[in-house]
Coordinates of C-alpha atoms in Angstrom, one line a residue:
Chain A
M1194 CA 0.0 0.0 0.0
S1195 CA 1.3 3.4 -0.9
L1196 CA 0.6 6.0 1.6
A1197 CA 1.4 8.8 -0.7
S1198 CA -2.0 8.5 -2.2
V1199 CA -3.9 8.7 1.0
M1200 CA -4.6 12.4 0.7
A1201 CA -5.0 12.5 -3.0
P1202 CA -8.3 13.9 -4.2
V1203 CA -10.5 11.4 -5.9
P1204 CA -11.9 12.4 -9.3
V1205 CA -15.6 12.6 -8.9
P1206 CA -17.2 12.9 -12.4
T1207 CA -20.8 14.1 -12.6
P1208 CA -22.9 11.1 -12.0
S1209 CA -24.3 9.5 -15.1
P1210 CA -28.1 9.1 -15.1
G1211 CA -28.7 6.8 -12.2
R1212 CA -29.2 3.2 -13.0
V1213 CA -31.9 2.9 -10.4
A1214 CA -33.1 4.9 -7.5
P1215 CA -32.1 3.5 -4.2
P1216 CA -34.6 0.7 -3.7
V1217 CA -37.0 1.4 -0.9
P1218 CA -37.2 -1.4 1.6
R1219 CA -40.3 -3.4 0.9
A1220 CA -43.5 -3.3 2.9
D1221 CA -44.3 -5.7 5.8
P1222 CA -41.4 -4.9 8.0
S1223 CA -41.1 -6.8 11.2
P1224 CA -42.8 -5.1 14.2
A1225 CA -39.6 -3.9 15.8
L1226 CA -38.6 -2.1 12.6
R1227 CA -42.0 -0.5 12.0
E1228 CA -41.6 1.7 15.1
E1229 CA -38.4 3.3 13.9
P1230 CA -38.2 6.1 11.4
R1231 CA -36.0 4.9 8.6
V1232 CA -33.3 7.5 8.1
A1233 CA -30.4 6.8 5.8
K1234 CA -27.1 7.4 7.7
M1235 CA -25.1 6.8 4.5
V1236 CA -26.2 6.7 0.9
V1237 CA -24.3 5.4 -2.0
E1238 CA -25.3 6.9 -5.4
D1239 CA -24.3 5.4 -8.7
L1240 CA -21.0 4.3 -7.3
S1241 CA -18.4 2.7 -9.6
A1242 CA -15.0 1.7 -8.6
W1243 CA -11.9 0.5 -10.4
Y1244 CA -8.6 -1.1 -9.7
G1245 CA -6.5 0.1 -12.5
R1246 CA -8.5 -0.8 -15.6
R1247 CA -10.6 -3.4 -13.9
K1248 CA -14.0 -2.1 -13.0
V1249 CA -15.2 -3.8 -9.8
L1250 CA -18.3 -1.8 -9.0
H1251 CA -20.9 -0.8 -11.6
G1252 CA -23.1 2.1 -10.6
V1253 CA -24.3 0.8 -7.2
S1254 CA -26.9 2.9 -5.4
L1255 CA -27.9 1.9 -1.9
P1256 CA -28.9 3.5 1.4
F1257 CA -27.6 2.4 4.8
V1258 CA -30.3 2.9 7.4
K1259 CA -29.3 4.7 10.6
D1260 CA -28.6 2.6 13.7
A1261 CA -29.5 -0.7 11.9
V1262 CA -27.4 -3.5 10.5
T1263 CA -27.1 -3.8 6.7
A1264 CA -25.4 -6.9 5.4
I1265 CA -23.8 -7.0 2.0
I1266 CA -23.7 -10.5 0.6
G1267 CA -22.4 -12.0 -2.6
P1268 CA -19.9 -14.4 -4.0
S1269 CA -16.2 -13.8 -3.7
G1270 CA -14.9 -11.0 -5.9
C1271 CA -18.3 -9.4 -6.3
G1272 CA -17.1 -6.1 -5.0
K1273 CA -18.5 -6.3 -1.5
S1274 CA -15.2 -5.3 0.2
T1275 CA -14.6 -2.6 -2.3
L1276 CA -18.0 -1.1 -1.7
I1277 CA -17.5 -0.7 2.0
R1278 CA -14.0 0.5 1.5
C1279 CA -15.5 3.3 -0.5
L1280 CA -17.5 4.3 2.6
N1281 CA -14.5 5.4 4.6
R1282 CA -12.3 6.3 1.6
M1283 CA -10.0 3.3 2.2
H1284 CA -10.5 2.3 -1.4
E1285 CA -8.6 5.2 -2.8
I1286 CA -5.4 4.7 -0.8
Q1287 CA -4.6 1.7 -3.0
P1288 CA -2.4 2.3 -6.0
G1289 CA -4.4 2.5 -9.2
A1290 CA -7.8 2.8 -7.4
A1291 CA -10.4 5.1 -8.8
Q1292 CA -14.1 5.7 -8.3
S1293 CA -17.0 7.7 -9.5
G1294 CA -20.4 8.5 -8.1
R1295 CA -21.3 9.9 -4.7
V1296 CA -21.1 8.6 -1.1
L1297 CA -23.2 10.7 1.4
L1298 CA -22.8 10.7 5.1
D1299 CA -25.8 12.5 6.8
G1300 CA -26.7 13.8 3.4
R1301 CA -23.3 15.3 2.6
D1302 CA -20.8 14.1 0.1
I1303 CA -17.8 12.5 1.9
H1304 CA -15.6 13.8 -0.9
G1305 CA -16.8 17.4 -0.3
G1306 CA -14.4 19.8 1.2
H1307 CA -16.1 19.9 4.6
L1308 CA -14.7 16.5 5.6
D1309 CA -11.1 15.2 5.2
P1310 CA -10.5 11.5 5.1
I1311 CA -8.9 11.6 8.5
E1312 CA -12.0 13.0 10.1
L1313 CA -14.3 10.8 8.0
R1314 CA -12.5 7.7 9.2
R1315 CA -13.0 8.6 12.8
R1316 CA -16.7 8.9 12.2
V1317 CA -16.8 5.8 10.0
G1318 CA -14.8 3.1 11.8
M1319 CA -13.7 -0.2 10.3
V1320 CA -13.1 -3.7 11.4
F1321 CA -11.1 -6.0 9.1
Q1322 CA -11.3 -9.5 7.9
K1323 CA -8.2 -10.6 9.8
P1324 CA -7.9 -9.4 13.4
N1325 CA -5.2 -6.8 13.3
P1326 CA -4.4 -5.6 16.8
F1327 CA -1.2 -3.7 17.1
P1328 CA 1.1 -6.4 18.6
T1329 CA 3.6 -4.0 20.2
M1330 CA 0.9 -2.1 22.1
S1331 CA -0.8 -3.3 25.2
V1332 CA -4.5 -4.2 25.2
R1333 CA -5.2 -0.8 26.8
D1334 CA -3.1 1.1 24.3
N1335 CA -4.8 -0.8 21.4
V1336 CA -8.2 0.4 22.6
L1337 CA -6.8 3.9 22.8
A1338 CA -4.9 3.6 19.5
G1339 CA -7.3 5.9 17.6
W1340 CA -6.4 8.6 20.1
R1341 CA -2.7 7.8 20.5
L1342 CA -1.9 7.5 16.9
T1343 CA -3.2 11.0 16.2
G1344 CA -1.5 12.4 19.2
T1345 CA -4.7 13.2 21.1
R1346 CA -6.0 12.0 24.5
P1347 CA -9.5 11.5 25.8
K1348 CA -10.4 13.3 29.0
D1349 CA -10.7 10.1 30.9
P1350 CA -8.8 7.3 29.2
D1351 CA -9.6 4.7 31.7
A1352 CA -13.3 5.3 31.2
V1353 CA -12.9 5.2 27.4
V1354 CA -11.0 1.9 27.7
E1355 CA -13.5 0.3 30.0
D1356 CA -16.5 1.5 28.0
A1357 CA -15.2 0.4 24.6
L1358 CA -14.1 -3.0 26.0
R1359 CA -17.5 -3.5 27.6
R1360 CA -19.3 -2.6 24.4
A1361 CA -17.1 -5.1 22.6
A1362 CA -17.9 -7.7 25.2
L1363 CA -14.3 -8.2 26.1
W1364 CA -14.0 -6.3 29.4
V1365 CA -14.5 -9.3 31.6
E1366 CA -11.9 -11.3 29.8
V1367 CA -9.1 -8.7 29.7
K1368 CA -9.8 -6.4 32.6
D1369 CA -7.0 -8.0 34.6
R1370 CA -4.4 -7.9 31.8
L1371 CA -4.8 -4.6 30.2
K1372 CA -1.1 -4.3 30.1
A1373 CA -0.6 -7.5 28.2
P1374 CA 0.5 -7.1 24.6
G1375 CA -2.2 -6.9 22.0
G1376 CA -0.7 -9.8 20.2
S1377 CA -1.3 -12.2 23.1
L1378 CA -5.1 -12.5 22.6
S1379 CA -6.8 -15.4 20.9
G1380 CA -8.3 -14.8 17.4
G1381 CA -11.8 -14.1 18.6
Q1382 CA -10.6 -11.8 21.5
A1383 CA -8.2 -10.0 19.1
Q1384 CA -11.2 -9.3 16.7
R1385 CA -13.2 -8.0 19.6
L1386 CA -10.3 -5.9 20.6
C1387 CA -10.3 -4.5 17.1
I1388 CA -14.0 -3.7 17.5
A1389 CA -13.3 -2.0 20.8
R1390 CA -10.5 0.0 19.2
A1391 CA -12.9 1.1 16.5
L1392 CA -15.6 1.9 19.1
A1393 CA -13.3 3.9 21.3
V1394 CA -13.3 6.9 19.0
A1395 CA -17.1 6.9 19.1
P1396 CA -17.8 6.3 15.4
E1397 CA -21.3 6.8 14.0
V1398 CA -20.9 4.1 11.4
L1399 CA -19.0 0.8 11.8
L1400 CA -17.9 -1.1 8.7
M1401 CA -17.1 -4.7 9.2
D1402 CA -15.4 -6.5 6.4
E1403 CA -16.1 -10.2 6.9
P1404 CA -15.2 -9.9 10.6
C1405 CA -15.8 -13.5 11.4
S1406 CA -14.2 -15.3 8.4
A1407 CA -11.0 -16.0 10.4
L1408 CA -12.8 -17.1 13.5
D1409 CA -14.1 -20.3 14.9
P1410 CA -17.9 -20.8 15.4
I1411 CA -17.9 -19.9 19.1
A1412 CA -16.0 -16.7 18.5
T1413 CA -18.3 -16.0 15.5
A1414 CA -21.4 -16.3 17.7
R1415 CA -19.9 -13.9 20.2
I1416 CA -19.2 -11.3 17.5
E1417 CA -22.7 -11.7 16.1
E1418 CA -24.2 -11.2 19.6
L1419 CA -22.1 -8.2 19.9
I1420 CA -23.4 -6.8 16.5
H1421 CA -26.9 -7.2 17.9
E1422 CA -26.0 -5.3 21.0
L1423 CA -24.3 -2.5 19.1
A1424 CA -27.0 -2.0 16.4
P1425 CA -29.3 0.3 18.3
T1426 CA -26.5 2.9 18.7
V1427 CA -24.3 2.5 15.7
T1428 CA -25.0 2.1 12.0
I1429 CA -23.4 -1.1 11.0
V1430 CA -22.5 -2.3 7.6
I1431 CA -21.2 -5.9 7.5
V1432 CA -19.8 -7.7 4.5
T1433 CA -20.2 -11.4 4.7
H1434 CA -20.2 -14.4 2.4
N1435 CA -22.0 -16.3 5.0
M1436 CA -25.7 -16.0 4.2
Q1437 CA -26.8 -17.5 7.5
Q1438 CA -24.8 -14.8 9.2
A1439 CA -26.4 -12.1 7.1
A1440 CA -29.8 -13.5 8.0
R1441 CA -29.0 -13.6 11.7
V1442 CA -27.5 -10.2 12.2
S1443 CA -28.9 -7.8 9.7
A1444 CA -32.1 -5.8 9.2
Y1445 CA -31.3 -5.1 5.6
T1446 CA -29.4 -7.1 3.0
A1447 CA -27.9 -6.1 -0.2
F1448 CA -27.0 -8.8 -2.7
L1449 CA -24.1 -7.9 -5.0
Y1450 CA -23.1 -9.9 -8.0
M1451 CA -20.3 -9.2 -10.4
G1452 CA -20.0 -5.6 -9.1
E1453 CA -23.7 -4.9 -9.6
L1454 CA -26.4 -4.5 -6.9
V1455 CA -28.9 -7.1 -7.7
E1456 CA -31.3 -6.7 -4.9
F1457 CA -31.6 -4.7 -1.7
A1458 CA -34.4 -5.3 0.7
E1459 CA -35.2 -6.1 4.3
T1460 CA -33.4 -9.2 5.3
A1461 CA -36.4 -11.2 6.1
G1462 CA -38.0 -10.4 2.8
L1463 CA -34.9 -10.9 0.7
F1464 CA -34.3 -14.4 2.1
T1465 CA -37.9 -15.6 2.0
R1466 CA -39.1 -13.9 -1.2
P1467 CA -36.2 -12.8 -3.3
A1468 CA -37.3 -10.6 -6.2
D1469 CA -34.5 -11.4 -8.5
P1470 CA -33.9 -15.0 -9.8
R1471 CA -30.1 -14.5 -9.3
T1472 CA -30.7 -13.7 -5.6
E1473 CA -32.7 -16.8 -5.3
D1474 CA -30.1 -18.9 -7.0
Y1475 CA -27.4 -17.5 -4.7
I1476 CA -29.3 -17.9 -1.4
T1477 CA -30.4 -21.4 -2.3
G1478 CA -26.8 -22.3 -3.0
R1479 CA -27.0 -22.8 -6.7
F1480 CA -23.8 -20.7 -7.2
G1481 CA -21.3 -18.7 -5.3
Chain B
M289 CA 9.5 -28.1 16.0
G290 CA 10.1 -31.3 17.8
R291 CA 12.5 -34.0 16.8
R292 CA 10.8 -36.4 14.4
S293 CA 12.0 -39.8 13.5
S294 CA 13.3 -39.9 10.0
S295 CA 11.1 -41.9 7.8
S296 CA 13.6 -42.7 5.1
P297 CA 17.4 -42.9 4.5
S298 CA 17.3 -39.7 2.3
D299 CA 15.6 -37.9 5.2
A300 CA 18.4 -39.1 7.5
A301 CA 21.0 -38.0 5.1
F302 CA 19.4 -34.6 4.7
H303 CA 19.2 -34.2 8.4
A304 CA 22.8 -35.1 8.9
T305 CA 23.9 -32.7 6.2
L306 CA 22.1 -29.8 7.9
V307 CA 23.5 -30.7 11.3
L308 CA 27.0 -30.7 9.7
A309 CA 26.4 -27.3 8.1
G310 CA 25.2 -25.9 11.4
L311 CA 28.2 -27.3 13.3
G312 CA 30.5 -26.1 10.6
V313 CA 29.5 -22.5 11.2
A314 CA 30.0 -22.8 14.9
T315 CA 33.4 -24.6 14.4
V316 CA 34.7 -21.8 12.1
L317 CA 33.7 -19.2 14.7
A318 CA 35.3 -21.1 17.5
G319 CA 38.4 -21.7 15.4
V320 CA 38.8 -18.1 14.6
A321 CA 38.3 -17.0 18.1
W322 CA 40.8 -19.7 19.4
E323 CA 43.5 -18.8 16.9
V324 CA 43.2 -15.1 17.6
L325 CA 43.2 -15.6 21.3
D326 CA 46.2 -18.0 21.0
L327 CA 48.1 -15.4 19.0
A328 CA 47.3 -12.6 21.4
G329 CA 48.0 -14.7 24.5
P330 CA 51.5 -13.5 25.3
A331 CA 50.8 -9.8 24.7
M332 CA 47.7 -9.9 26.8
Q333 CA 49.4 -11.9 29.6
K334 CA 52.3 -9.5 29.7
G335 CA 50.3 -6.3 29.5
G336 CA 47.2 -7.5 31.4
L337 CA 44.6 -4.8 31.6
S338 CA 47.1 -2.1 30.7
F339 CA 47.1 -3.6 27.2
L340 CA 43.6 -2.3 26.9
T341 CA 44.2 1.1 28.7
G342 CA 47.7 1.9 27.5
T343 CA 48.1 4.7 25.1
T344 CA 51.6 4.1 23.7
W345 CA 52.3 1.9 20.8
D346 CA 56.1 1.5 20.5
P347 CA 57.1 -1.8 18.9
V348 CA 60.8 -0.9 19.3
A349 CA 60.5 -0.4 23.0
G350 CA 58.1 -3.3 23.2
E351 CA 55.3 -1.2 24.6
F352 CA 51.8 -1.9 23.4
G353 CA 48.6 -0.1 24.4
A354 CA 45.4 -0.6 22.5
L355 CA 43.4 2.4 23.7
P356 CA 44.0 4.9 20.9
A357 CA 43.1 2.4 18.3
L358 CA 40.0 1.3 20.2
Y359 CA 39.1 4.9 20.7
G360 CA 39.4 5.5 16.9
T361 CA 37.3 2.5 16.1
L362 CA 34.5 3.4 18.5
L363 CA 34.6 7.1 17.5
T364 CA 34.5 6.6 13.8
S365 CA 31.8 4.0 14.1
A366 CA 29.8 6.3 16.3
I367 CA 30.1 9.1 13.8
A368 CA 29.1 6.7 11.0
L369 CA 26.0 5.5 12.8
L370 CA 25.0 9.0 13.9
V371 CA 24.9 10.1 10.2
A372 CA 23.9 6.8 8.6
V373 CA 21.0 5.7 10.8
P374 CA 18.7 8.6 10.3
L375 CA 19.6 8.8 6.6
G376 CA 19.4 5.1 6.0
I377 CA 16.2 4.5 7.8
G378 CA 14.8 7.7 6.3
S379 CA 15.5 6.5 2.8
A380 CA 14.1 3.0 3.6
V381 CA 10.9 4.6 4.8
F382 CA 10.8 6.6 1.5
L383 CA 11.4 3.5 -0.5
S384 CA 8.9 1.2 1.2
E385 CA 6.1 3.6 2.3
I386 CA 6.1 6.7 0.1
A387 CA 7.8 6.2 -3.3
S388 CA 5.8 4.8 -6.1
S389 CA 6.7 1.2 -6.9
R390 CA 8.6 2.1 -10.0
V391 CA 10.7 4.7 -8.2
A392 CA 11.3 2.3 -5.4
A393 CA 12.4 -0.4 -7.7
V394 CA 15.0 1.7 -9.4
A395 CA 16.2 3.4 -6.3
G396 CA 16.3 0.1 -4.5
V397 CA 18.7 -1.3 -7.1
L398 CA 20.9 1.7 -6.8
V399 CA 21.1 1.3 -3.0
D400 CA 22.0 -2.3 -3.4
L401 CA 24.7 -1.3 -5.9
L402 CA 26.1 1.1 -3.4
A403 CA 26.4 -1.7 -0.9
A404 CA 28.3 -3.7 -3.4
I405 CA 31.1 -1.2 -4.2
P406 CA 34.4 -2.5 -2.9
S407 CA 35.7 -0.6 0.1
V408 CA 39.0 0.3 -1.6
I409 CA 37.0 2.3 -4.1
Y410 CA 35.3 4.1 -1.3
G411 CA 38.8 4.7 0.2
L412 CA 40.1 6.2 -3.1
W413 CA 37.1 8.4 -3.3
G414 CA 37.5 9.4 0.3
L415 CA 41.1 10.3 -0.2
F416 CA 40.9 12.1 -3.5
V417 CA 37.4 13.7 -3.2
L418 CA 36.1 13.8 0.3
A419 CA 39.3 14.6 2.2
P420 CA 40.2 17.6 -0.1
L421 CA 36.6 18.8 0.0
L422 CA 36.6 18.8 3.8
R423 CA 40.1 20.3 4.0
Q424 CA 39.5 23.2 1.6
H425 CA 35.9 24.0 2.3
V426 CA 34.2 22.4 5.3
Q427 CA 36.8 22.4 8.0
P428 CA 37.9 26.1 7.6
A429 CA 34.2 27.1 7.5
V430 CA 33.5 25.1 10.7
Q431 CA 36.6 26.5 12.4
S432 CA 35.8 30.0 11.5
V433 CA 32.6 29.6 13.7
L434 CA 33.5 27.0 16.2
G435 CA 37.3 27.1 16.2
D436 CA 37.6 27.4 20.0
V437 CA 35.7 24.1 20.6
P438 CA 38.1 21.3 21.2
L439 CA 35.9 19.0 19.0
F440 CA 36.9 21.0 15.9
A441 CA 40.4 22.2 16.9
G442 CA 43.7 21.6 15.0
P443 CA 44.9 22.2 11.5
P444 CA 42.5 21.2 8.7
L445 CA 44.3 18.2 7.4
G446 CA 41.4 16.6 5.5
V447 CA 42.1 13.2 6.9
G448 CA 41.2 12.2 10.5
Y449 CA 38.4 10.8 12.6
G450 CA 35.7 13.0 11.1
T451 CA 36.6 12.1 7.5
A452 CA 36.8 8.4 8.3
G453 CA 33.5 8.6 10.2
L454 CA 31.8 10.3 7.2
L455 CA 33.2 7.9 4.7
L456 CA 32.1 5.0 6.9
A457 CA 28.6 6.6 7.1
I458 CA 28.4 6.6 3.3
M459 CA 29.4 2.9 3.3
V460 CA 27.0 2.0 6.1
I461 CA 23.9 3.9 4.6
P462 CA 23.2 1.3 1.9
V463 CA 23.5 -1.5 4.4
V464 CA 21.1 0.2 6.8
T465 CA 18.7 1.2 4.0
S466 CA 18.7 -2.1 2.3
V467 CA 17.9 -4.1 5.5
S468 CA 15.5 -1.5 6.9
R469 CA 13.6 -1.5 3.6
E470 CA 13.1 -5.3 3.8
V471 CA 12.1 -5.0 7.4
L472 CA 9.5 -2.3 6.7
K473 CA 8.2 -4.2 3.7
A474 CA 7.6 -7.2 6.0
V475 CA 5.2 -5.1 8.1
P476 CA 1.7 -6.4 7.1
D477 CA -0.5 -4.0 5.2
T478 CA -3.3 -4.9 7.6
Q479 CA -1.3 -3.0 10.3
R480 CA -1.2 0.1 8.1
E481 CA -4.8 -0.3 7.2
A482 CA -5.8 -0.6 10.9
A483 CA -4.1 2.7 11.7
C484 CA -5.3 4.4 8.6
A485 CA -8.9 3.4 9.3
L486 CA -8.6 4.9 12.7
G487 CA -7.9 8.3 11.2
A488 CA -4.1 8.3 11.3
T489 CA -2.3 10.4 8.8
P490 CA 0.4 8.8 6.7
F491 CA 3.1 10.1 9.0
E492 CA 1.2 8.9 12.1
V493 CA 0.7 5.5 10.4
I494 CA 4.5 5.2 10.0
R495 CA 5.4 6.5 13.4
G496 CA 2.7 4.8 15.4
T497 CA 2.3 1.5 13.6
V498 CA 5.0 0.6 11.1
F499 CA 8.0 1.6 13.3
P500 CA 6.9 -0.2 16.5
Y501 CA 6.1 -3.3 14.5
A502 CA 9.4 -3.2 12.7
R503 CA 11.4 -2.1 15.7
S504 CA 13.5 -5.2 16.3
G505 CA 14.3 -5.6 12.6
L506 CA 15.4 -1.9 12.4
V507 CA 17.7 -2.5 15.4
G508 CA 19.1 -5.4 13.5
A509 CA 19.7 -3.2 10.5
V510 CA 21.6 -0.8 12.7
V511 CA 23.6 -3.6 14.2
L512 CA 24.6 -4.8 10.8
G513 CA 25.6 -1.3 9.9
L514 CA 27.6 -1.1 13.1
G515 CA 29.3 -4.3 12.3
R516 CA 30.4 -3.0 8.9
A517 CA 31.6 0.3 10.5
L518 CA 33.6 -1.5 13.2
G519 CA 35.3 -3.9 10.9
E520 CA 35.9 -1.8 7.9
T521 CA 39.6 -1.6 7.3
M522 CA 40.8 -0.5 3.9
A523 CA 38.7 2.7 3.4
V524 CA 39.3 3.8 6.9
T525 CA 43.1 3.3 6.7
M526 CA 43.2 5.5 3.6
V527 CA 41.5 8.5 5.2
I528 CA 42.0 8.4 9.0
G529 CA 45.6 9.6 9.0
N530 CA 47.2 6.6 10.8
R531 CA 48.5 8.4 13.8
Y532 CA 48.5 6.5 17.1
E533 CA 47.0 9.1 19.3
I534 CA 43.9 10.0 21.2
S535 CA 42.6 13.3 20.2
A536 CA 39.3 15.1 21.1
S537 CA 39.2 16.8 17.7
L538 CA 37.2 15.3 14.9
F539 CA 39.7 16.9 12.5
A540 CA 42.7 15.2 14.1
P541 CA 44.3 12.1 12.5
G542 CA 43.9 8.9 14.4
Y543 CA 43.9 5.2 14.0
T544 CA 41.5 2.3 14.3
L545 CA 42.1 -1.3 15.4
A546 CA 41.5 -2.8 12.0
A547 CA 43.7 -0.2 10.3
V548 CA 46.7 -0.9 12.7
I549 CA 46.4 -4.6 12.1
A550 CA 46.3 -4.2 8.3
N551 CA 49.1 -1.7 8.2
E552 CA 51.6 -3.3 10.6
F553 CA 51.0 -7.0 10.2
A554 CA 53.5 -7.4 7.4
E555 CA 56.2 -5.6 9.3
A556 CA 55.8 -7.1 12.7
F557 CA 59.4 -8.0 13.4
S558 CA 59.1 -9.8 16.7
P559 CA 56.8 -12.5 18.1
E560 CA 55.9 -9.9 20.8
Y561 CA 54.8 -7.4 18.2
L562 CA 52.8 -10.0 16.3
S563 CA 51.1 -11.0 19.5
A564 CA 50.2 -7.4 20.3
L565 CA 48.5 -7.1 16.9
G566 CA 46.7 -10.3 17.8
G567 CA 45.7 -8.5 21.0
L568 CA 44.2 -5.7 18.9
A569 CA 42.2 -8.3 16.9
V570 CA 40.9 -9.7 20.2
V571 CA 39.8 -6.2 21.3
L572 CA 38.1 -5.7 17.9
L573 CA 36.4 -9.0 18.0
G574 CA 35.4 -8.5 21.6
S575 CA 33.9 -5.0 21.0
T576 CA 32.0 -6.3 18.0
L577 CA 30.5 -9.1 20.1
V578 CA 29.8 -6.9 23.1
L579 CA 28.0 -4.2 21.0
N580 CA 26.1 -6.9 19.1
A581 CA 24.9 -8.4 22.3
A582 CA 24.1 -5.0 23.8
A583 CA 22.0 -4.2 20.8
R584 CA 20.1 -7.5 21.0
L585 CA 19.5 -7.0 24.7
L586 CA 18.2 -3.5 23.9
V587 CA 15.7 -5.0 21.5
R588 CA 14.6 -7.6 23.9
G589 CA 14.3 -5.0 26.6
V590 CA 12.0 -2.6 24.7
R591 CA 9.9 -5.3 23.0
H592 CA 6.5 -6.1 24.4
G593 CA 6.3 -9.4 22.5
G594 CA 5.1 -9.3 18.9
G595 CA 7.1 -7.4 16.3

């Protein structure tokens, strides 16, 4: 990864006439959902993305509902990860990466001048596929990494650490070894530490890029539980190739295929009555 | 990995070959150490600790003290590291973190070529380019401002500790750069992404994530550079002035352990003289080992696991 391109502006051509308007979630929501006003925390409009000459996203438009979990499913290489990496501008730091279309956070373009990528990434946190705690930092410093790396300090670091670890359901396990190195935790603990690290800077959106694919079933179940607990307060976008997981954790699901958004709907509806035959083929295991 | 029973004769042969190779390295090291110690024995027995602390080197009178040469070796190596470590690690960071892959590839080859230049060529360059440059331009300029400071006192000769240190620095930079670059490249991108996704700027990513992760490897790069600086003989001999004295001034001529051995070995006229040169070799070997061990302990001391 070249860091020289981190700050480089991204060319944002005027959007071509939108392929589709963001699909509206279908009727018949579950009772719990009916109560909440559906506000889009982030919106992707006609988003295309390239690696060099290879186009990996083709005009995707999609809302991410505030304080709900949206799952992005699809076969490997369908552009899922690229899509969420566009949401915190991590896509553009890769050499040869380009994109077009718009990404809105609270209705404002994240490439607009009001928000630099640094600030954006503090508001839109990310958890990666492979747990990547900082091995040379202690557990405590890992949680505070978002502060420490940027040379800032919360008012009450201990409170931040405890709160973030509690929200990441890790506090009980590590409270007696906060000084232990971050590399000493098991895979599942390390991933929850990464979640705590992301939560410590109080993000409004949490992007999770296949957060359980490197974990065993028990650790996976814990992370899923955790996603449930976090959902009321944080907008979560989770990429997964595990359809059962999408069905378990998300309120909305988007099905991506070959870089195109095939279908976006409430999770219950998408899995029981898929509108597109390709979705049906995928969720019934006929391909992917 | 535990010891496993060999399942076939070829496995056994392979195993035996590897054991032999491993033992061979240890044997060579032990053999060298033994021979040098054997050679140095008489001189060290006679002089005792004063061999290490003595400042006179008078073969005719049979008086041998290693301190001026040891001082020269340590001083020139320190100057070399002081200059080479920031520059070497800095260029490694540029090559691995900032430069585009094409620039990094070209510059990387150039750096490796620098490391491959024979030291006598560096010595020639030092003698005919660096030394006159320092004598005519740099040393007078420094002295016009800081002439009263002992560190810069004395006539501008062009050759001396400072020149040798700078030349060593130039020779050490490619070593430090080359090793550091590999070490930095070995830092997983997931670490950089983790920091980047937390809102760290490129500088903060390097300082807060890449450096700590690569710390022990970077110390290794410095140790390798130090090894080259301590042991470098030819280039140093050509520019240090070869005067057996201890002087506080960087502009003053001096000597190093390796340079004394190389210059005087052929003309050592008595067994005692030869043994004293062996003593210098022991001191050189010893200081290399001690500094190596110290650097390793340093790494272990600051490391919190990982990395």
